[in-house]
mmCIF file of C-alpha atoms in Angstrom:
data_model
loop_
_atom_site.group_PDB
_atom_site.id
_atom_site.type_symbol
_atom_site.label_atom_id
_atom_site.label_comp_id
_atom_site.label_asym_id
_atom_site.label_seq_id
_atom_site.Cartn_x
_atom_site.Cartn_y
_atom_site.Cartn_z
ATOM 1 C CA UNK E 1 69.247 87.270 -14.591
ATOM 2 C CA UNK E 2 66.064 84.973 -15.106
ATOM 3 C CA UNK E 3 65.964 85.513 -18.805
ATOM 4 C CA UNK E 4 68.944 83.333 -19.687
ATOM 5 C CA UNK E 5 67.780 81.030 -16.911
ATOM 6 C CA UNK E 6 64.412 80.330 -16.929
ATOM 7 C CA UNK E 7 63.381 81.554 -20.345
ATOM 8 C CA UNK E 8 65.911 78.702 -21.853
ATOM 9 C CA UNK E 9 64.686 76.078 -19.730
ATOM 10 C CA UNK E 10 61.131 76.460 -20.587
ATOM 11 C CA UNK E 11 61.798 75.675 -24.403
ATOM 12 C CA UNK E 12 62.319 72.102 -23.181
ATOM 13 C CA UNK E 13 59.492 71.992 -20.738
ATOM 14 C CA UNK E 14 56.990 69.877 -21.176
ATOM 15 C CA UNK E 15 53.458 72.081 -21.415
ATOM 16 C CA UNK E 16 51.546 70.288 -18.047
ATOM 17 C CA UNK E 17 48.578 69.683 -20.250
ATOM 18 C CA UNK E 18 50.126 66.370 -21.770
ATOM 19 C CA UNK E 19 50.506 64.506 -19.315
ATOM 20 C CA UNK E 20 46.892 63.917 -18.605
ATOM 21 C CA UNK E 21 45.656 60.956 -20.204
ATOM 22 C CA UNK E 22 42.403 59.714 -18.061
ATOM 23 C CA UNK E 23 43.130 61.646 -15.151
ATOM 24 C CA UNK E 24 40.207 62.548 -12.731
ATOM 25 C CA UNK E 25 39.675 66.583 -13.768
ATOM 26 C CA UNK E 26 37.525 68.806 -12.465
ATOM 27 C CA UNK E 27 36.514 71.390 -14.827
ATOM 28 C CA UNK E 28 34.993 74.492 -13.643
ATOM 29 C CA UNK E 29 31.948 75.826 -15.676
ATOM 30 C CA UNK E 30 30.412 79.018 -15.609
ATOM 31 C CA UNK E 31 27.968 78.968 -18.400
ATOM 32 C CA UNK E 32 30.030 80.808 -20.447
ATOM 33 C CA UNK E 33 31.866 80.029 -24.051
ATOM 34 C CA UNK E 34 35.266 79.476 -22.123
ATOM 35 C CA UNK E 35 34.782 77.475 -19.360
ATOM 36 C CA UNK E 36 33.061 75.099 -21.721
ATOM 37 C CA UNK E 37 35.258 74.619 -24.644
ATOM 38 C CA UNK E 38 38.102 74.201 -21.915
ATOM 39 C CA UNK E 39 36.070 71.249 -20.693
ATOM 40 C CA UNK E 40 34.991 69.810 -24.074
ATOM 41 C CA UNK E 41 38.826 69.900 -25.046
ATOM 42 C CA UNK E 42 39.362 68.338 -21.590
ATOM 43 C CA UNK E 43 37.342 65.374 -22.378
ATOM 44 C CA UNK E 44 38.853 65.128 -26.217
ATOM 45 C CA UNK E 45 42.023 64.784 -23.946
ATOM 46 C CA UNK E 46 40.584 61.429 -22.584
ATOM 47 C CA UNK E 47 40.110 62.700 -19.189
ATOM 48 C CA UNK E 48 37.462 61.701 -16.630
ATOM 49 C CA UNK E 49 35.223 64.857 -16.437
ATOM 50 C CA UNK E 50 33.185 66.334 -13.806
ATOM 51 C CA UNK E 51 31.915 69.973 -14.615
ATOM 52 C CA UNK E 52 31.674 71.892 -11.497
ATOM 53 C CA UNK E 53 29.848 75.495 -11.171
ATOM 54 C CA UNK E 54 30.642 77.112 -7.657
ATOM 55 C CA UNK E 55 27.556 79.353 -6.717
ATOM 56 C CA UNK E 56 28.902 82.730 -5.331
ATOM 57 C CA UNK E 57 25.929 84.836 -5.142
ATOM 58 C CA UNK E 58 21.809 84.680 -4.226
ATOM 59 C CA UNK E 59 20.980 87.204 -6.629
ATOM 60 C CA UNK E 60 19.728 86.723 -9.964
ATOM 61 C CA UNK E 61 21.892 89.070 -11.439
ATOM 62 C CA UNK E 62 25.651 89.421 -12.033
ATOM 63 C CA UNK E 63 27.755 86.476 -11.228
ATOM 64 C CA UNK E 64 26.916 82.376 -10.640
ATOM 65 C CA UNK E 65 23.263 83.860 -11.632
ATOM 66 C CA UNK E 66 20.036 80.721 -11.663
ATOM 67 C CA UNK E 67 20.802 81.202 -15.566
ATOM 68 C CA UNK E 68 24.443 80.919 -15.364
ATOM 69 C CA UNK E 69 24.017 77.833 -13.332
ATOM 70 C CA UNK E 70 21.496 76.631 -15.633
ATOM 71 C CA UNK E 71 23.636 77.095 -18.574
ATOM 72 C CA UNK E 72 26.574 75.207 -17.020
ATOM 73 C CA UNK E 73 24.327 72.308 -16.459
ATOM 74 C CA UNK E 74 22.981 72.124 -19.877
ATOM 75 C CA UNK E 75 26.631 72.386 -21.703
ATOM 76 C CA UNK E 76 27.611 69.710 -19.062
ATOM 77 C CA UNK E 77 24.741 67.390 -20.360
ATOM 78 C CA UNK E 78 25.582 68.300 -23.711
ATOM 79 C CA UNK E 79 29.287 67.210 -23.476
ATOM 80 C CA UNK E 80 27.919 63.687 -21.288
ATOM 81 C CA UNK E 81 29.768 64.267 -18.332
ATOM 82 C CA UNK E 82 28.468 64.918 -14.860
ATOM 83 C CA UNK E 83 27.492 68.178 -13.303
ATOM 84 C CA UNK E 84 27.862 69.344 -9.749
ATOM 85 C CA UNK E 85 26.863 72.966 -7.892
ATOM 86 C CA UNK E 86 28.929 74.002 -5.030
ATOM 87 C CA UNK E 87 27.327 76.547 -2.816
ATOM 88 C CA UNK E 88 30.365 78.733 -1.694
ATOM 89 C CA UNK E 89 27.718 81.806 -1.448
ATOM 90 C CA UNK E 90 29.570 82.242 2.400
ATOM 91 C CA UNK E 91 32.967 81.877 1.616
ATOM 92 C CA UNK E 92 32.635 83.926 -1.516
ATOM 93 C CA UNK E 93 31.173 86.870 0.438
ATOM 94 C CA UNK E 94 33.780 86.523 2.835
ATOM 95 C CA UNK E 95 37.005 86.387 1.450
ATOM 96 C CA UNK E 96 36.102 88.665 -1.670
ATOM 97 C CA UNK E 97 33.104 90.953 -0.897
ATOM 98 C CA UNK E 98 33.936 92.131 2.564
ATOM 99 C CA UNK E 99 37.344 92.194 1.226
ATOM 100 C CA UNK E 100 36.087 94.664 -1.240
ATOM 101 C CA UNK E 101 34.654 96.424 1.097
ATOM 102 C CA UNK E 102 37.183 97.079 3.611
ATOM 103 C CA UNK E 103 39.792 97.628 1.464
ATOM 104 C CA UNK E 104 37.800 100.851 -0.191
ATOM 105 C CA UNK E 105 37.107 101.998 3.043
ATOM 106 C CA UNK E 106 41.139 102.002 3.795
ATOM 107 C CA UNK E 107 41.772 104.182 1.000
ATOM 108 C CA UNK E 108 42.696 101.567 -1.498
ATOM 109 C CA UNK E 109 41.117 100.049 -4.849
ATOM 110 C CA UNK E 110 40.507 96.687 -4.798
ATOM 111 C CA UNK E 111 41.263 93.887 -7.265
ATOM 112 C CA UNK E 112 38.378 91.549 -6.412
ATOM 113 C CA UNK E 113 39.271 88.515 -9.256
ATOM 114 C CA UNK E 114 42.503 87.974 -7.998
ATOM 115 C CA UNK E 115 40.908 87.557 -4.538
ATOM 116 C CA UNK E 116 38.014 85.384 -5.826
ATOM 117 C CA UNK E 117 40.967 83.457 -7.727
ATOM 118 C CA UNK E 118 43.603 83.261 -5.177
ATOM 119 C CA UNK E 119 40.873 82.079 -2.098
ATOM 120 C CA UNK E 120 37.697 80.976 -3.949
ATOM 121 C CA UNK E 121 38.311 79.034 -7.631
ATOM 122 C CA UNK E 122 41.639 77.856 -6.979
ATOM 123 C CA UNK E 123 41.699 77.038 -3.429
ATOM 124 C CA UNK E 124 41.455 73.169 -2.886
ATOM 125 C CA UNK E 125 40.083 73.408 0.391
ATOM 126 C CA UNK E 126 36.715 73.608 -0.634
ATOM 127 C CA UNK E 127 36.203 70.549 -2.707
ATOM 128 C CA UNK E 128 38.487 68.892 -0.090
ATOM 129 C CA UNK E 129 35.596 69.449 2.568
ATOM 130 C CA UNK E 130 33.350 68.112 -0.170
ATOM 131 C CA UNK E 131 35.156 65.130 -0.763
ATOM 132 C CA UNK E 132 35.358 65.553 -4.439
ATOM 133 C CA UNK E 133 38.939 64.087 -5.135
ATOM 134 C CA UNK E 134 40.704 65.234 -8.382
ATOM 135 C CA UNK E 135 44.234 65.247 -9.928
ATOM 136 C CA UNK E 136 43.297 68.691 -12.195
ATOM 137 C CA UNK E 137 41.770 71.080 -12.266
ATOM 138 C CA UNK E 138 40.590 72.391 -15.508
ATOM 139 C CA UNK E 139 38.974 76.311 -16.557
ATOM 140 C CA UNK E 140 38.441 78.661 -19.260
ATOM 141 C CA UNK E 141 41.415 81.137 -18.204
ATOM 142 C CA UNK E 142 43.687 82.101 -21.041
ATOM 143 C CA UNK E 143 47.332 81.410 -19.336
ATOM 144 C CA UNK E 144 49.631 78.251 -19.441
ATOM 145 C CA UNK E 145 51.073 76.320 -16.805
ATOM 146 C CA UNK E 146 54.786 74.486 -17.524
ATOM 147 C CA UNK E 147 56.874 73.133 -14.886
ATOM 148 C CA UNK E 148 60.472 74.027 -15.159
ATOM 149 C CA UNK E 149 62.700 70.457 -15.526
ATOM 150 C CA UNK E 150 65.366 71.794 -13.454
ATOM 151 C CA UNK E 151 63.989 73.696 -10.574
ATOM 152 C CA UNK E 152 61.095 71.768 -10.436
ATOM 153 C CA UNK E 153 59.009 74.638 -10.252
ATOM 154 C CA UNK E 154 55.650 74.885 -12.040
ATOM 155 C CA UNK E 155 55.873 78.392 -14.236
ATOM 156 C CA UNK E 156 52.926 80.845 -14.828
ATOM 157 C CA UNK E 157 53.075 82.370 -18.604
ATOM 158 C CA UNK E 158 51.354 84.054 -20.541
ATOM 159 C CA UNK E 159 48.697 83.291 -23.393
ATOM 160 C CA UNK E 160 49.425 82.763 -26.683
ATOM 161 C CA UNK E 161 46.226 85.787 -27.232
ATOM 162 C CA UNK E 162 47.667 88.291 -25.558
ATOM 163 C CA UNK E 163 44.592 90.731 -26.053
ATOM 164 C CA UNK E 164 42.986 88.031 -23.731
ATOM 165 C CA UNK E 165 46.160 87.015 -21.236
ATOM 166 C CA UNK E 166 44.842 86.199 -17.919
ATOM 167 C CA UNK E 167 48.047 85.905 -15.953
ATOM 168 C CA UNK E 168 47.779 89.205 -14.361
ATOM 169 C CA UNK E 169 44.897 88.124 -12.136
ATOM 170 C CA UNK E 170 46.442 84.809 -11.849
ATOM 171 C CA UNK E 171 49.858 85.446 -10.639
ATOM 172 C CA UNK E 172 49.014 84.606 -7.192
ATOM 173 C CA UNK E 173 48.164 80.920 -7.206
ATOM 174 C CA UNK E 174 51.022 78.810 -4.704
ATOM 175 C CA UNK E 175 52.613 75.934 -6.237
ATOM 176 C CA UNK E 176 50.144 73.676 -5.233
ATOM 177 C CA UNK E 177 47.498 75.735 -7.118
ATOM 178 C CA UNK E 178 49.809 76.032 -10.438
ATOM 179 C CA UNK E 179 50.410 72.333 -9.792
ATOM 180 C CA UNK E 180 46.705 70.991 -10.675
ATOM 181 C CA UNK E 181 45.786 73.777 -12.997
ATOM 182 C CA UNK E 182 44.923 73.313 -16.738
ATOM 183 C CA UNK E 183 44.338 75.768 -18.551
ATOM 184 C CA UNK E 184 43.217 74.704 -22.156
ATOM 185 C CA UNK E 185 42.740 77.788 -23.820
ATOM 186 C CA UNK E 186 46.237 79.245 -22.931
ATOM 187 C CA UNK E 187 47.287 78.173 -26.725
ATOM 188 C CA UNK E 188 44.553 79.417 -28.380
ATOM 189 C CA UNK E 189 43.079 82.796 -29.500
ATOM 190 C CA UNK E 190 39.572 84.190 -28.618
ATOM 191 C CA UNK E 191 38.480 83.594 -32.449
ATOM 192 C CA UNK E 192 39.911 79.806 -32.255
ATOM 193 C CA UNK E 193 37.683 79.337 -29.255
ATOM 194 C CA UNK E 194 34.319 80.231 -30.680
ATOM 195 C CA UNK E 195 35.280 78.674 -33.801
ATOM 196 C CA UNK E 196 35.478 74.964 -31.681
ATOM 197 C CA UNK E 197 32.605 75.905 -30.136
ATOM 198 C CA UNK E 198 30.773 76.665 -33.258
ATOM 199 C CA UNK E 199 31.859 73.374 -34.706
ATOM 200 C CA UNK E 200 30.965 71.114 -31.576
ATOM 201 C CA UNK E 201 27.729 73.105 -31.845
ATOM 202 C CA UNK E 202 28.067 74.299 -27.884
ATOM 203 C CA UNK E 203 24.738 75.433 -26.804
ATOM 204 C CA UNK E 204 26.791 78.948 -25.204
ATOM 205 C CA UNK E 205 28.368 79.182 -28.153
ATOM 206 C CA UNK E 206 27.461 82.832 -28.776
ATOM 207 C CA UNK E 207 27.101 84.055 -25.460
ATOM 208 C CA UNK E 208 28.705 87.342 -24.354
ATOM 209 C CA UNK E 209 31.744 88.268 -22.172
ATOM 210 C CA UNK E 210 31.111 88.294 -18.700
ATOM 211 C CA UNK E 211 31.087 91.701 -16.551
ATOM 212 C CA UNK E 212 34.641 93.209 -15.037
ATOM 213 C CA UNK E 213 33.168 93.199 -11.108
ATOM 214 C CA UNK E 214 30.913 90.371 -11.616
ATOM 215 C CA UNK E 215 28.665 91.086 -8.211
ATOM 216 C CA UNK E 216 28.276 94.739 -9.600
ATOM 217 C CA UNK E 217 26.719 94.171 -12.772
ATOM 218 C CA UNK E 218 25.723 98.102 -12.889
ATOM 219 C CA UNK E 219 29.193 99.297 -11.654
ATOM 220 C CA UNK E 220 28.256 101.943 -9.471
ATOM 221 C CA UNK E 221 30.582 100.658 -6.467
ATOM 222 C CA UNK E 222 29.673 103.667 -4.052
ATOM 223 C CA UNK E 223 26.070 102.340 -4.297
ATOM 224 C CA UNK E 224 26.654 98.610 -3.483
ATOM 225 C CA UNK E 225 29.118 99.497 -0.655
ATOM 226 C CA UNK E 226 26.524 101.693 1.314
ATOM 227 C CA UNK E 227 23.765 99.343 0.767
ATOM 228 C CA UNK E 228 26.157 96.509 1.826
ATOM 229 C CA UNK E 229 27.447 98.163 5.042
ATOM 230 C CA UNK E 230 24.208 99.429 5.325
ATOM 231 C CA UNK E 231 26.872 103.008 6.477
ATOM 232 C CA UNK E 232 26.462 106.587 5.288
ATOM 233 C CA UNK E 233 30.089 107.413 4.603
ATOM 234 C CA UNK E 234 30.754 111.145 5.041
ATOM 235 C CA UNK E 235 30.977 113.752 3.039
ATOM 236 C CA UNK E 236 33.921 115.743 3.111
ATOM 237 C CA UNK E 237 36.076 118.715 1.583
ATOM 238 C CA UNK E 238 38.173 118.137 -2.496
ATOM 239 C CA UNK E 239 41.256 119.758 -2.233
ATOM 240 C CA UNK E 240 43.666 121.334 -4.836
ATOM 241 C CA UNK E 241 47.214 120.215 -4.312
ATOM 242 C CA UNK E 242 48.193 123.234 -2.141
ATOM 243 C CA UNK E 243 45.182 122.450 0.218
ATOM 244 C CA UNK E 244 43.062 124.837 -1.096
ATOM 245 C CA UNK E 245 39.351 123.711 -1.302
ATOM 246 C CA UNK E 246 37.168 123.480 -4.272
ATOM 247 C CA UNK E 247 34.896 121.490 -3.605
ATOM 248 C CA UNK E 248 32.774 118.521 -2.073
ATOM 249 C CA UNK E 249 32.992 115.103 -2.507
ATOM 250 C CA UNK E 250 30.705 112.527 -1.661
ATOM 251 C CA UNK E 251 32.224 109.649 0.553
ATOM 252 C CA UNK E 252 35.754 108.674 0.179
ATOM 253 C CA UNK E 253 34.522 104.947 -1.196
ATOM 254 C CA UNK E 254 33.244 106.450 -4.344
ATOM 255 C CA UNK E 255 36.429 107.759 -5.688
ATOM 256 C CA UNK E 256 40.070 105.976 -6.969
ATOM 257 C CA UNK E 257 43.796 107.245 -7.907
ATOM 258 C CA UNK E 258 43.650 108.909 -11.926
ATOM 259 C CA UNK E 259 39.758 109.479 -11.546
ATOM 260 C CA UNK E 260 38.490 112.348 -13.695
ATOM 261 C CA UNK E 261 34.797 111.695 -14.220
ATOM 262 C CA UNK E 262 32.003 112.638 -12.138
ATOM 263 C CA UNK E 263 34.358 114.989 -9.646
ATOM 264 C CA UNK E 264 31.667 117.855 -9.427
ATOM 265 C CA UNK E 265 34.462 120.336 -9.516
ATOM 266 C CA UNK E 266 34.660 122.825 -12.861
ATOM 267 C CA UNK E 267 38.426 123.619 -14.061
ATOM 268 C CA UNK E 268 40.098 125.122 -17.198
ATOM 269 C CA UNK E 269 42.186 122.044 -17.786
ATOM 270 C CA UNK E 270 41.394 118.317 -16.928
ATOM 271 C CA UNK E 271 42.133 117.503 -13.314
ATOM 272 C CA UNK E 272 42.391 114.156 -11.443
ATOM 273 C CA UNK E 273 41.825 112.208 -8.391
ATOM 274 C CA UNK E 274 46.270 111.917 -6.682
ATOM 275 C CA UNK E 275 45.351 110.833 -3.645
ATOM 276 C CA UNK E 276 42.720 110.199 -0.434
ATOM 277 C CA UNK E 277 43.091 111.157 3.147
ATOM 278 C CA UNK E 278 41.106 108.966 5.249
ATOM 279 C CA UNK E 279 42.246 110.926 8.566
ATOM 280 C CA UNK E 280 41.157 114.472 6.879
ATOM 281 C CA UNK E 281 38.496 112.932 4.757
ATOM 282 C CA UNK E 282 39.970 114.601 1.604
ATOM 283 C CA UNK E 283 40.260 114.111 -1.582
ATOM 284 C CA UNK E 284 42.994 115.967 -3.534
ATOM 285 C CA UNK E 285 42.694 116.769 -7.414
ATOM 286 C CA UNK E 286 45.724 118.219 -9.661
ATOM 287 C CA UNK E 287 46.646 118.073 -13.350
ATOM 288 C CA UNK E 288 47.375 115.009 -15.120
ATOM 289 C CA UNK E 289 51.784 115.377 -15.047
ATOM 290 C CA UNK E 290 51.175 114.664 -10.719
ATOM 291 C CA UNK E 291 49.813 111.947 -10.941
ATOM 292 C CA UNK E 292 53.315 110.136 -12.159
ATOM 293 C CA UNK E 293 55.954 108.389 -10.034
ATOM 294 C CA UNK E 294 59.257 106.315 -10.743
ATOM 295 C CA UNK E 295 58.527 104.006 -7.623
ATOM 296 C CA UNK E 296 56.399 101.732 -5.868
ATOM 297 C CA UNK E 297 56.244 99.174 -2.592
ATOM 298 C CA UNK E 298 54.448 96.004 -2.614
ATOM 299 C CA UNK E 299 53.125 93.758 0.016
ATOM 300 C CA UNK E 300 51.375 90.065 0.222
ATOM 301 C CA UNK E 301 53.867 88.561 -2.674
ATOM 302 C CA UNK E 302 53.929 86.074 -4.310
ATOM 303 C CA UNK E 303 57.085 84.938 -6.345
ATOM 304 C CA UNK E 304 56.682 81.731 -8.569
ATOM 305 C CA UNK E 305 59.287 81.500 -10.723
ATOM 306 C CA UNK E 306 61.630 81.675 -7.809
ATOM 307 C CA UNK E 307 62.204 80.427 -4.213
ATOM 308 C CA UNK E 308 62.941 84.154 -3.818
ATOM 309 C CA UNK E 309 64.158 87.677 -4.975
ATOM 310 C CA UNK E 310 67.579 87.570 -3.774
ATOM 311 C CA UNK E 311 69.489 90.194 -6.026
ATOM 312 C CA UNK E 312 67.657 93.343 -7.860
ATOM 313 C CA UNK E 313 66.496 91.870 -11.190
ATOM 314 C CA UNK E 314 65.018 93.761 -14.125
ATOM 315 C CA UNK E 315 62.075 92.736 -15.228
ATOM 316 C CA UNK E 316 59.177 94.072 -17.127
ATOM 317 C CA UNK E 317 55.738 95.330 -14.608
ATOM 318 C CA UNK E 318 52.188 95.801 -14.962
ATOM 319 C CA UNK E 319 50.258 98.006 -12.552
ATOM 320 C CA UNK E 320 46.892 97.684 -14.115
ATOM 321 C CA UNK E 321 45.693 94.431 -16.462
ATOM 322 C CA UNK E 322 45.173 96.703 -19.271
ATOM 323 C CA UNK E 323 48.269 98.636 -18.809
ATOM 324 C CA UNK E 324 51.164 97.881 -21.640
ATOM 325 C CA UNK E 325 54.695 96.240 -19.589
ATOM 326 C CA UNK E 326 56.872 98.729 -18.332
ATOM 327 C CA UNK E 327 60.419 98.326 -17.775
ATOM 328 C CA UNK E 328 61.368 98.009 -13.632
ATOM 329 C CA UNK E 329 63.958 96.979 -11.195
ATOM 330 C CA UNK E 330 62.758 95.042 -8.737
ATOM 331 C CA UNK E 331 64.036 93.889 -4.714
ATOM 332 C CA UNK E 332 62.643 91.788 -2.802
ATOM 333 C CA UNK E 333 62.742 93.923 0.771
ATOM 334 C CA UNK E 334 61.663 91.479 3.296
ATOM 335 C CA UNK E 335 59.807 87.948 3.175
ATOM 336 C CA UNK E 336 56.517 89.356 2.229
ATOM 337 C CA UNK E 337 57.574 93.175 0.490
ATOM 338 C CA UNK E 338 58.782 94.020 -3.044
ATOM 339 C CA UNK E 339 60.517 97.306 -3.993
ATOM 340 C CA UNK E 340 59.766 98.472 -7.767
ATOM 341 C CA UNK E 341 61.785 101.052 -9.082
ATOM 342 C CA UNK E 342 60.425 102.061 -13.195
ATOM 343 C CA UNK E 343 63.309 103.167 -15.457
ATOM 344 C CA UNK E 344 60.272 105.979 -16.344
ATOM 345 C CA UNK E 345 57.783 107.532 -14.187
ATOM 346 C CA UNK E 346 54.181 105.782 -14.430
ATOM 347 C CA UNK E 347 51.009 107.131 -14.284
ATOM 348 C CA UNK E 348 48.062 106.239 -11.540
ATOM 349 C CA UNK E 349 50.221 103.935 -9.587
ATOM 350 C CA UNK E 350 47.138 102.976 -7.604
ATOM 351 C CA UNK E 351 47.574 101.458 -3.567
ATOM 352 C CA UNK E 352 45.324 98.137 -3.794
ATOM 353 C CA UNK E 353 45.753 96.895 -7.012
ATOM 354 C CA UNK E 354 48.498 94.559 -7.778
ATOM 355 C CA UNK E 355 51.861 94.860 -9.203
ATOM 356 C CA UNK E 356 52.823 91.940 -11.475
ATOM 357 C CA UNK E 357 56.206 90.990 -13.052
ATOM 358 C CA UNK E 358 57.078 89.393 -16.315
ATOM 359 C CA UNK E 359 60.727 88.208 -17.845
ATOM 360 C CA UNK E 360 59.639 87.763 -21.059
ATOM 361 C CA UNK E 361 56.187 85.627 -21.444
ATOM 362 C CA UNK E 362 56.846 84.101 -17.378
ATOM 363 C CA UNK E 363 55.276 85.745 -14.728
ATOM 364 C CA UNK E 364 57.943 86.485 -11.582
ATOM 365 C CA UNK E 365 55.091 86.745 -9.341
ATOM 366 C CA UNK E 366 53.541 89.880 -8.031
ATOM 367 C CA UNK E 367 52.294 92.073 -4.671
ATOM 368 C CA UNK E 368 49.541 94.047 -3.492
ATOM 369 C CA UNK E 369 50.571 98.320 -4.075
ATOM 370 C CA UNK E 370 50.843 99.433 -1.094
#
């Protein structure tokens, strides 16, 4: 069992930050509070500092915004190090919005962050094509990277804040990823950061939280996926769990697993979205007790604690990043699946979203729901 294993071995393992002493770093900047204390404790480090904002969108709204981009400049100035833009507008619309997209119109609900982390921010091909060479690679994420002094692997964990934790959307970064990341905020709490950058007198220092689905600023998904496709999607019958009809939905893309606002469809008690049909073109409602289950499959893993899964291990999951650690049994069923098995049924087990294990404050690793 990994608790006696790893959990011991990380007491003695060296937090990756240290060993950093003038070190070429990238650190990524968004504008915001975070991404700029992480670099101004970067530099304190003694580190050789380039700030780096990676433009993901034309509008002027929502994410990597002219203002955003502005911002990042002027806290790079501000801290004397040198500021770069990368343009990754293509890429970004790519990998994350079309994968948006597609996978609402499967059926599923998408997790766009961990795409935009696992094949935008982290992925080294892009400043590799830009020849900007680095041995780190600094942001504002609240996580911490350690590398385990016997396996040799580098370990995911878990942020001292955990009302902030970030490792759920970060559990799929590859070794080589986890091996160049710094995270400098993993130690500290939300409060700790604005106080530093109240102190250093940050010029973001007070500026808000940034938005869940960052290229959605209004959240109305249904909306940006029709005007993206440029599609109508059909209209179609809302079922009761015996198949009787009560209503009308209105396209399949503007509706998820546990949904209960804005259905359209008048009850005595509170019903729920359980389930889509894309063949029928359904959507079925019931009471809140169906929407439970005891298991789940998994697909697209990654494990990074481990070479592998090779015995059922219990661990504690997360099936949403709000959701509170639930106690599991996992398998590892083939070279890219995961069986989870809950010692209690969970609610709004949603196909899409990922699936993330913990022993303790490490992260296993972690799957798509499928």
């Amino acid at each position: 069992m990994l608790s006696s294993a790893v959990c011991a071995r990380t007491v003695c393992a060296r937090t990756v930050c240290a060993r950093t002493v003038c070190a070429r770093t990238v650190c990524a900047m968004s504008g915001g509070v975070d991404s700029t204390v992480a670099a101004a404790l970067s530099i304190e480090q003694g580190l050789e500092c380039t700030g780096l904002t990676l433009k993901l969108r034309s509008e002027e709204t929502g994410c990597s915004s002219l203002q955003d981009i502005n911002d990042a400049k002027t806290a790079a100035l501000n801290l004397g190090i040198e500021h770069l833009t990368l343009d990754l507008t293509k890429e970004f619309d790519e990998h994350v919005i079309r994968h948006f997209v597609r996978t609402y119109e499967s059926g599923a609900t998408p997790n766009p962050c961990i795409e935009c982390n696992r094949n935008i921010k982290f992925n080294p091909i892009h400043l590799q094509l830009k020849k900007i060479d680095y041995d780190f690679f600094v942001t504002g994420h609240y996580a911490r990277v350690t590398k385990d002094p016997v396996s040799g692997r580098f370990l995911l964990q878990k942020a001292i804040d955990e009302k902030k934790d970030q490792s759920y959307v970060l559990y799929c970064l590859s070794q080589q990823q986890l091996q160049k990341a710094r995270f400098p905020l993993g130690s500290l709490t939300k409060t700790q950061v604005r106080k530093i950058a109240e102190e250093k007198k940050l010029v973001n220092a007070a500026k808000g939280e940034s938005q869940d689905i960052c290229f959605i600023p209004d959240g109305d998904y249904g909306s940006f996926i029709e005007k993206y496709t440029g599609k109508e999607y059909p209209h179609g019958d809302i079922i009761d769990i015996n198949g009787k009809v009560i209503g009308r939905h209105k396209g399949l893309i503007r509706y998820t697993t546990g949904q209960r606002r804005g259905l359209g469809v008048a009850a005595n008690t509170p019903i729920y979205v359980v389930s889509k049909s894309i063949e029928a073109n359904t959507v079925t409602l019931a009471e809140d007790e169906a929407l439970y289950s005891k298991s789940l499959s998994a697909k697209n893993i990654n494990i990074i604690a481990l070479d592998n899964i090779k015995t059922p291990m219990r661990v504690k999951v997360k099936t949403r990043y709000l959701q509170a650690e639930q106690w599991a049994s996992a398998e590892q069923t083939g070279e890219n699946n995961l069986n989870i098995e809950f010692d209690t049924p969970q609610r709004a087990i949603t196909p899409g979203q990922a699936v993330v294990m913990y022993d303790g404050d490490i992260v296993i690793g972690g799957g798509t729901i499928c």
